[in-house]
Tab-separated table of C-alpha atoms in Angstrom:
chain	number	residue	atom	x	y	z
A	1	MET	CA	-0.753	5.192	31.512
A	2	GLU	CA	0.083	4.413	35.129
A	3	LEU	CA	3.729	3.551	35.578
A	4	VAL	CA	2.993	1.575	38.749
A	5	LYS	CA	1.503	-1.251	36.730
A	6	GLU	CA	3.539	-4.392	36.254
A	7	LEU	CA	5.002	-4.718	32.774
A	8	PRO	CA	2.993	-7.788	31.717
A	9	GLU	CA	-0.207	-5.894	32.501
A	10	ILE	CA	0.908	-2.935	30.418
A	11	PHE	CA	1.717	-5.212	27.492
A	12	GLU	CA	-1.713	-6.782	27.914
A	13	GLU	CA	-3.330	-3.346	27.891
A	14	PHE	CA	-1.849	-2.583	24.469
A	15	ALA	CA	-2.626	-6.066	23.156
A	16	GLU	CA	-6.288	-5.670	24.167
A	17	GLN	CA	-6.536	-2.073	22.974
A	18	ARG	CA	-8.363	-3.129	19.805
A	19	GLN	CA	-11.220	-4.750	21.741
A	20	ARG	CA	-11.588	-1.766	24.096
A	21	SER	CA	-11.623	0.552	21.112
A	22	PHE	CA	-14.899	-0.962	19.923
A	23	LEU	CA	-16.631	0.853	22.796
A	24	VAL	CA	-14.643	4.047	22.240
A	25	MET	CA	-15.691	4.012	18.581
A	26	LYS	CA	-19.357	4.139	19.576
A	27	GLU	CA	-18.609	7.183	21.760
A	28	VAL	CA	-16.783	8.819	18.855
A	29	LYS	CA	-19.791	8.351	16.589
A	30	ASP	CA	-22.192	9.645	19.249
A	31	LYS	CA	-20.182	12.875	19.311
A	32	GLY	CA	-20.593	13.247	15.538
A	33	ILE	CA	-16.886	12.790	14.785
A	34	PRO	CA	-16.251	11.365	11.285
A	35	VAL	CA	-14.568	7.945	11.095
A	36	VAL	CA	-12.326	6.960	8.181
A	37	GLY	CA	-11.388	3.281	7.909
A	38	ALA	CA	-8.520	1.809	5.908
A	39	TYR	CA	-6.659	-1.450	5.358
A	40	CYS	CA	-3.196	-0.423	4.225
A	41	THR	CA	0.080	1.165	5.338
A	42	TYR	CA	-0.084	3.405	2.250
A	43	PHE	CA	-3.190	5.188	3.591
A	44	PRO	CA	-2.221	8.892	4.122
A	45	GLN	CA	-3.896	9.253	7.510
A	46	GLU	CA	-2.780	12.870	7.963
A	47	ILE	CA	-5.356	14.127	5.448
A	48	ALA	CA	-8.237	12.546	7.355
A	49	MET	CA	-6.754	13.676	10.689
A	50	ALA	CA	-6.602	17.269	9.384
A	51	MET	CA	-10.366	17.085	8.864
A	52	GLY	CA	-10.812	16.134	12.529
A	53	ALA	CA	-11.683	12.541	11.678
A	54	VAL	CA	-10.689	9.450	13.633
A	55	THR	CA	-8.742	6.968	11.483
A	56	VAL	CA	-8.845	3.244	12.158
A	57	GLY	CA	-7.463	0.020	10.723
A	58	LEU	CA	-10.227	-2.376	9.663
A	59	CYS	CA	-10.665	-6.045	10.588
A	60	SER	CA	-8.749	-8.481	8.374
A	61	THR	CA	-6.744	-10.815	10.624
A	62	SER	CA	-8.970	-13.787	11.517
A	63	ASP	CA	-10.417	-16.748	9.606
A	64	GLU	CA	-13.761	-16.269	11.396
A	65	THR	CA	-15.552	-14.712	8.408
A	66	ILE	CA	-13.720	-16.390	5.521
A	67	PRO	CA	-16.569	-18.905	4.871
A	68	ILE	CA	-18.935	-15.943	4.501
A	69	ALA	CA	-16.545	-14.238	2.077
A	70	GLU	CA	-16.190	-17.394	-0.016
A	71	LYS	CA	-19.851	-17.124	-1.003
A	72	ASP	CA	-18.750	-14.203	-3.221
A	73	LEU	CA	-14.978	-14.628	-3.560
A	74	PRO	CA	-12.807	-17.463	-4.911
A	75	LYS	CA	-11.583	-20.003	-2.344
A	76	ASN	CA	-8.017	-19.754	-3.683
A	77	LEU	CA	-7.767	-16.038	-2.899
A	78	CYS	CA	-5.446	-14.485	-0.290
A	79	PRO	CA	-6.897	-15.051	3.212
A	80	MET	CA	-6.358	-11.405	4.184
A	81	VAL	CA	-8.536	-10.229	1.292
A	82	LYS	CA	-11.205	-12.818	2.106
A	83	ALA	CA	-11.174	-11.912	5.804
A	84	SER	CA	-11.401	-8.190	5.005
A	85	TYR	CA	-14.424	-8.729	2.800
A	86	GLY	CA	-15.997	-11.281	5.140
A	87	PHE	CA	-15.881	-8.966	8.159
A	88	ALA	CA	-17.274	-6.152	6.038
A	89	VAL	CA	-20.151	-7.973	4.343
A	90	SER	CA	-21.236	-9.710	7.584
A	91	ASP	CA	-21.118	-6.519	9.704
A	92	LYS	CA	-18.891	-8.316	12.215
A	93	CYS	CA	-16.275	-5.530	12.279
A	94	PRO	CA	-17.429	-2.625	14.504
A	95	PHE	CA	-14.791	-0.347	12.968
A	96	PHE	CA	-16.121	-1.028	9.466
A	97	TYR	CA	-19.698	-0.570	10.645
A	98	PHE	CA	-18.949	2.863	12.144
A	99	SER	CA	-16.731	4.093	9.271
A	100	ASP	CA	-18.284	6.905	7.256
A	101	VAL	CA	-15.928	6.088	4.409
A	102	VAL	CA	-13.525	3.225	3.743
A	103	VAL	CA	-10.368	4.218	1.869
A	104	GLY	CA	-9.001	1.587	-0.469
A	105	GLU	CA	-5.860	1.644	-2.583
A	106	THR	CA	-4.702	-0.076	-5.769
A	107	THR	CA	-2.071	-2.339	-4.230
A	108	CYS	CA	-2.781	-5.953	-5.209
A	109	ASP	CA	-5.335	-7.223	-7.719
A	110	GLY	CA	-7.341	-9.091	-5.062
A	111	LYS	CA	-7.927	-5.976	-2.988
A	112	LYS	CA	-8.743	-3.833	-6.009
A	113	LYS	CA	-11.520	-6.161	-7.148
A	114	MET	CA	-12.720	-6.732	-3.559
A	115	TYR	CA	-13.250	-2.980	-3.187
A	116	GLU	CA	-15.533	-3.055	-6.232
A	117	LEU	CA	-17.800	-5.577	-4.498
A	118	MET	CA	-17.559	-3.667	-1.217
A	119	LYS	CA	-18.814	-0.519	-2.935
A	120	GLU	CA	-22.187	-2.213	-3.309
A	121	PHE	CA	-22.879	-1.861	0.431
A	122	LYS	CA	-20.376	0.724	1.738
A	123	ASN	CA	-19.038	4.148	0.825
A	124	VAL	CA	-15.595	3.187	-0.541
A	125	TYR	CA	-13.064	5.691	-1.878
A	126	ILE	CA	-10.211	4.309	-3.986
A	127	MET	CA	-6.773	5.936	-4.183
A	128	GLU	CA	-4.723	5.165	-7.279
A	129	LEU	CA	-1.406	3.981	-5.828
A	130	PRO	CA	1.405	3.809	-8.408
A	131	ASN	CA	3.290	0.504	-8.480
A	132	SER	CA	6.678	2.150	-8.956
A	133	GLN	CA	8.623	4.826	-7.080
A	134	ARG	CA	9.737	6.960	-10.012
A	135	ALA	CA	9.468	10.756	-10.222
A	136	ASP	CA	6.341	10.579	-12.379
A	137	SER	CA	4.825	8.142	-9.873
A	138	LEU	CA	5.392	10.695	-7.120
A	139	GLU	CA	3.631	13.317	-9.229
A	140	LEU	CA	0.615	11.013	-9.634
A	141	TRP	CA	0.532	10.080	-5.932
A	142	THR	CA	0.723	13.746	-4.890
A	143	LYS	CA	-2.297	14.468	-7.102
A	144	GLU	CA	-4.117	11.499	-5.557
A	145	ILE	CA	-3.525	12.858	-2.046
A	146	ILE	CA	-4.876	16.270	-3.058
A	147	ARG	CA	-7.847	14.563	-4.742
A	148	PHE	CA	-8.503	12.674	-1.493
A	149	LYS	CA	-8.407	15.960	0.443
A	150	GLU	CA	-10.914	17.522	-1.957
A	151	TYR	CA	-13.162	14.453	-1.701
A	152	LEU	CA	-13.260	14.707	2.099
A	153	GLU	CA	-13.945	18.452	1.946
A	154	LYS	CA	-16.872	17.925	-0.421
A	155	THR	CA	-18.273	14.814	1.296
A	156	PHE	CA	-18.131	16.184	4.843
A	157	ASN	CA	-18.597	19.871	3.987
A	158	VAL	CA	-15.371	20.939	5.705
A	159	GLU	CA	-12.286	22.938	4.826
A	160	ILE	CA	-8.947	21.180	5.246
A	161	THR	CA	-6.421	23.987	5.569
A	162	GLU	CA	-2.697	23.611	5.042
A	163	GLU	CA	-2.186	24.620	8.685
A	164	LYS	CA	-4.350	21.679	9.816
A	165	VAL	CA	-2.498	19.305	7.501
A	166	ARG	CA	0.873	20.434	8.856
A	167	HIS	CA	-0.349	19.942	12.421
A	168	ALA	CA	-1.558	16.424	11.576
A	169	VAL	CA	1.829	15.681	10.005
A	170	HIS	CA	3.583	16.782	13.189
A	171	VAL	CA	1.316	14.636	15.371
A	172	SER	CA	1.850	11.581	13.146
A	173	ASN	CA	5.606	12.100	13.104
A	174	GLN	CA	5.695	12.230	16.911
A	175	GLY	CA	3.862	8.923	17.006
A	176	ARG	CA	6.310	7.358	14.554
A	177	ILE	CA	9.288	8.626	16.539
A	178	ALA	CA	7.889	7.176	19.780
A	179	LEU	CA	7.184	3.782	18.195
A	180	LYS	CA	10.597	3.662	16.545
A	181	LYS	CA	12.316	4.440	19.856
A	182	PHE	CA	10.199	1.737	21.472
A	183	TYR	CA	11.102	-1.052	19.078
A	184	GLU	CA	14.743	0.049	19.057
A	185	VAL	CA	15.060	-1.245	22.645
A	186	MET	CA	15.243	-4.635	20.901
A	187	LYS	CA	18.769	-3.723	19.790
A	188	ASN	CA	19.810	-4.706	23.324
A	189	ASP	CA	21.223	-8.223	23.586
A	190	PRO	CA	19.504	-10.062	25.145
A	191	ALA	CA	16.300	-8.304	24.106
A	192	PRO	CA	14.256	-6.877	27.011
A	193	MET	CA	10.989	-8.530	25.849
A	194	ASN	CA	9.809	-11.139	23.416
A	195	GLY	CA	8.612	-10.438	19.904
A	196	SER	CA	4.945	-11.120	20.602
A	197	GLN	CA	4.975	-8.483	23.370
A	198	LEU	CA	6.699	-6.049	21.016
A	199	PHE	CA	4.113	-6.641	18.310
A	200	GLY	CA	1.256	-6.303	20.791
A	201	VAL	CA	2.343	-2.731	21.464
A	202	LEU	CA	3.003	-1.885	17.797
A	203	TYR	CA	-0.362	-3.293	16.733
A	204	GLY	CA	-2.334	-1.973	19.727
A	205	SER	CA	-1.013	1.545	19.205
A	206	GLN	CA	-2.985	1.691	15.926
A	207	PHE	CA	-6.181	1.701	17.999
A	208	LYS	CA	-5.186	4.597	20.239
A	209	PHE	CA	-7.515	7.187	18.741
A	210	ASP	CA	-6.041	10.168	20.586
A	211	LYS	CA	-2.934	10.497	18.418
A	212	GLU	CA	-1.614	13.452	20.436
A	213	LYS	CA	-1.499	11.484	23.709
A	214	MET	CA	-0.188	8.232	22.253
A	215	PRO	CA	3.545	9.165	22.035
A	216	ALA	CA	3.712	9.916	25.780
A	217	GLU	CA	2.145	6.545	26.576
A	218	ILE	CA	4.650	4.726	24.367
A	219	ASP	CA	7.555	6.693	25.882
A	220	ALA	CA	6.380	5.874	29.411
A	221	LEU	CA	6.214	2.180	28.588
A	222	ARG	CA	9.674	2.260	27.028
A	223	GLU	CA	11.209	4.035	30.019
A	224	LYS	CA	9.676	1.596	32.498
A	225	LEU	CA	10.730	-1.375	30.395
A	226	MET	CA	14.342	-0.195	30.177
A	227	LYS	CA	14.497	0.707	33.860
A	228	GLU	CA	13.507	-2.835	34.812
A	229	TYR	CA	15.840	-4.284	32.180
A	230	GLU	CA	18.845	-2.309	33.442
A	231	GLU	CA	18.158	-2.829	37.139
A	232	GLY	CA	16.802	-6.374	37.158
A	233	GLU	CA	17.892	-9.803	36.071
A	234	LYS	CA	18.448	-10.005	32.317
A	235	PRO	CA	16.071	-12.272	30.383
A	236	GLU	CA	17.337	-15.442	28.735
A	237	ARG	CA	19.146	-14.802	25.461
A	238	LYS	CA	17.408	-16.239	22.399
A	239	LYS	CA	18.383	-16.395	18.740
A	240	ARG	CA	17.735	-13.038	17.119
A	241	ILE	CA	15.235	-13.237	14.267
A	242	LEU	CA	13.976	-10.697	11.732
A	243	LEU	CA	10.449	-11.393	10.462
A	244	THR	CA	9.575	-10.156	6.992
A	245	GLY	CA	6.830	-10.749	4.430
A	246	CYS	CA	3.062	-10.323	4.756
A	247	PRO	CA	1.347	-8.645	7.749
A	248	SER	CA	1.645	-10.884	10.817
A	249	SER	CA	-1.154	-9.602	13.066
A	250	GLY	CA	-3.937	-11.953	14.124
A	251	ALA	CA	-3.867	-15.532	12.851
A	252	PRO	CA	-0.345	-15.353	11.309
A	253	MET	CA	1.096	-14.684	14.784
A	254	LYS	CA	1.222	-18.498	14.992
A	255	VAL	CA	4.557	-18.153	13.170
A	256	VAL	CA	5.920	-15.824	15.867
A	257	LYS	CA	4.721	-18.180	18.600
A	258	ALA	CA	6.471	-21.101	16.903
A	259	ILE	CA	9.705	-19.078	16.775
A	260	GLU	CA	9.439	-18.251	20.480
A	261	GLU	CA	8.642	-21.825	21.479
A	262	HIS	CA	11.793	-23.115	19.797
A	263	GLY	CA	14.411	-20.745	21.174
A	264	GLY	CA	14.093	-17.732	18.881
A	265	ASN	CA	12.916	-14.166	19.394
A	266	VAL	CA	11.604	-11.798	16.723
A	267	VAL	CA	13.593	-8.701	17.653
A	268	VAL	CA	12.405	-6.715	14.653
A	269	TYR	CA	9.463	-6.824	12.249
A	270	GLU	CA	10.228	-5.506	8.785
A	271	ASN	CA	6.664	-6.077	7.595
A	272	CYS	CA	3.500	-3.948	7.795
A	273	GLY	CA	2.823	-2.867	11.369
A	274	GLY	CA	6.546	-2.997	12.097
A	275	ALA	CA	9.589	-1.039	10.956
A	276	LYS	CA	8.356	-0.141	7.479
A	277	SER	CA	5.334	1.615	8.985
A	278	VAL	CA	7.348	4.085	11.064
A	279	ASP	CA	10.851	4.112	9.571
A	280	ARG	CA	10.396	7.285	7.527
A	281	LEU	CA	9.057	10.656	8.667
A	282	ILE	CA	7.283	13.330	6.658
A	283	ASP	CA	9.313	16.502	6.113
A	284	GLU	CA	7.373	18.956	8.290
A	285	ASP	CA	9.218	21.959	6.868
A	286	ALA	CA	8.655	21.104	3.212
A	287	GLU	CA	7.376	23.945	1.057
A	288	ASP	CA	4.836	21.609	-0.560
A	289	ILE	CA	3.385	19.597	2.331
A	290	TYR	CA	1.231	17.432	0.058
A	291	LYS	CA	4.251	16.369	-1.972
A	292	ALA	CA	6.131	15.680	1.285
A	293	ILE	CA	3.302	13.406	2.445
A	294	ALA	CA	3.308	11.672	-0.933
A	295	GLU	CA	7.082	11.167	-0.807
A	296	ARG	CA	6.936	9.536	2.610
A	297	TYR	CA	4.150	7.093	1.762
A	298	LEU	CA	5.325	6.224	-1.742
A	299	ALA	CA	8.775	5.360	-0.343
A	300	ILE	CA	7.374	2.464	1.733
A	301	GLY	CA	8.964	-0.796	0.618
A	302	CYS	CA	6.297	-3.305	-0.406
A	303	SER	CA	6.183	-6.162	-2.902
A	304	VAL	CA	3.539	-4.301	-4.932
A	305	MET	CA	6.339	-1.917	-5.971
A	306	THR	CA	8.473	-2.674	-9.039
A	307	PRO	CA	11.355	-2.643	-8.385
A	308	ASP	CA	11.121	-2.917	-4.583
A	309	ASN	CA	14.510	-1.389	-3.753
A	310	ASN	CA	13.342	0.369	-0.591
A	311	ARG	CA	12.377	-2.919	1.065
A	312	ILE	CA	15.871	-4.266	0.438
A	313	GLU	CA	17.457	-1.043	1.708
A	314	LEU	CA	15.476	-1.106	4.961
A	315	MET	CA	16.121	-4.792	5.509
A	316	GLY	CA	19.852	-4.312	5.016
A	317	ARG	CA	19.902	-1.688	7.765
A	318	LEU	CA	17.809	-3.774	10.137
A	319	LEU	CA	19.978	-6.876	9.700
A	320	GLU	CA	23.007	-4.924	10.892
A	321	GLU	CA	21.422	-2.696	13.526
A	322	TYR	CA	19.650	-5.566	15.295
A	323	ASN	CA	22.480	-8.094	15.048
A	324	ILE	CA	20.153	-10.530	13.260
A	325	GLU	CA	21.078	-14.229	13.262
A	326	GLY	CA	18.334	-15.523	10.987
A	327	VAL	CA	15.481	-14.288	8.763
A	328	VAL	CA	11.995	-15.803	8.656
A	329	GLU	CA	9.807	-14.748	5.750
A	330	MET	CA	6.106	-15.387	6.320
A	331	THR	CA	3.844	-15.083	3.292
A	332	LEU	CA	0.147	-15.779	2.860
A	333	GLN	CA	-1.184	-18.255	0.324
A	334	ALA	CA	-2.146	-16.609	-2.966
A	335	CYS	CA	-0.262	-13.395	-2.114
A	336	HIS	CA	1.493	-13.468	-5.468
A	337	THR	CA	3.680	-10.382	-5.113
A	338	TYR	CA	5.220	-11.414	-1.770
A	339	ASN	CA	5.524	-15.071	-2.737
A	340	ILE	CA	7.398	-14.227	-5.933
A	341	GLU	CA	9.548	-11.559	-4.264
A	342	ALA	CA	10.556	-14.092	-1.588
A	343	LYS	CA	13.150	-15.416	-4.047
A	344	SER	CA	14.840	-11.997	-4.212
A	345	ILE	CA	14.740	-11.637	-0.416
A	346	GLU	CA	16.270	-15.084	0.044
A	347	LYS	CA	19.089	-14.186	-2.342
A	348	PHE	CA	19.732	-10.898	-0.520
A	349	VAL	CA	19.715	-12.419	2.973
A	350	LYS	CA	22.022	-15.275	1.972
A	351	SER	CA	24.398	-12.774	0.350
A	352	LYS	CA	24.796	-11.371	3.873
A	353	GLY	CA	25.785	-14.819	5.121
A	354	LEU	CA	22.585	-15.291	7.128
A	355	PRO	CA	20.194	-18.256	7.266
A	356	TYR	CA	16.749	-17.749	5.697
A	357	ILE	CA	13.500	-19.686	5.702
A	358	HIS	CA	10.287	-18.978	3.802
A	359	VAL	CA	7.010	-20.246	5.285
A	360	GLU	CA	3.776	-19.882	3.357
A	361	THR	CA	0.618	-20.102	5.438
A	362	ASP	CA	-3.031	-19.096	5.740
A	363	TYR	CA	-5.350	-18.060	8.571
A	364	SER	CA	-6.241	-21.598	9.670
A	365	GLN	CA	-4.608	-23.629	12.450
A	366	ALA	CA	-4.209	-26.669	10.192
A	367	ASP	CA	-0.486	-26.202	9.510
A	368	ILE	CA	0.705	-25.480	13.065
A	369	GLY	CA	2.406	-28.876	13.381
A	370	GLN	CA	4.258	-28.415	10.099
A	371	LEU	CA	5.251	-24.853	11.046
A	372	ASP	CA	6.605	-26.067	14.383
A	373	THR	CA	8.694	-28.759	12.710
A	374	ARG	CA	10.170	-26.469	10.044
A	375	ILE	CA	10.880	-23.550	12.363
A	376	ALA	CA	12.391	-25.811	15.037
A	377	ALA	CA	14.755	-27.268	12.431
A	378	PHE	CA	15.633	-23.798	11.143
A	379	LEU	CA	16.438	-22.442	14.617
A	380	GLU	CA	18.448	-25.554	15.440
A	381	MET	CA	20.581	-24.812	12.385
A	382	ILE	CA	21.498	-21.277	13.553
């Protein structure tokens, strides 16, 4: 990445990385490199990376294909599940089209049953994710990761050695460290950028297919950003918001825009694609590397876990470290686990003496006026 570029252009480059990656994906396939697609933060990408495959997040963030999905799926289903299926069944997601295998996981009921339908037209591999974080759950998840490794070896006629797995773990950890350092610049007050710019980099980095080069690009962006912040005029201070709940990429970014338009700034994302995705590293020196991978992924805090103590633990740290002044929880309609758990999050946040608001939305633009009104009132209260 050229450091001579102006910052807004660099942010734009990351934000548009997904679109540019469509063309790169075609080049990857032309070279005969396997592509493994996935939808979830629990996907243990290191196993696929150790095979030499490119891993990619699949399309699920727009309402464009929901009408297509509703021909097969209930209308009152989570919009993320409907969008995932709609992009897949209509062949409107280049990443899905080029994926040799799609890896699913038993998180929520909607996704589990969607994968069954998806299997009718795509090679889908399901990993049995435990819904608790007990010792016996870790044992099961470790076996699932080894089973996934053996599936890839058999399907692609390759050998995934422990040495290759450990190298993939190191590469992934370096990426997580770089992203964590990048979003930690938001601890500065006032923050050096707005939350939508921050998320553009976090989200765009998922579509940087050369995982070994990505950390240097993130570090270069962070250094340039902080140099301009320290030497230039400080940006206007805005109310410091933590966003939690369902994934916010794509259509749900309307919530972030509403926060920014009314004097707030999302200085940290606790949700998927944000802090929870890179907060923990894999122990590279562990004697059992597969168990170490399993430990790292199983420890992710998500509402599919019962109890979800790790989400609370992470949020508690973020509230303090980022000097948070208010918490916005964004959930998607019909996402039962997050909508029910919102009550526990509200109780926790208010126990810290902080204001909290829960907004439930979908992928349409129909509720933008209502969102604006509620979020404006919430920020006015802080």
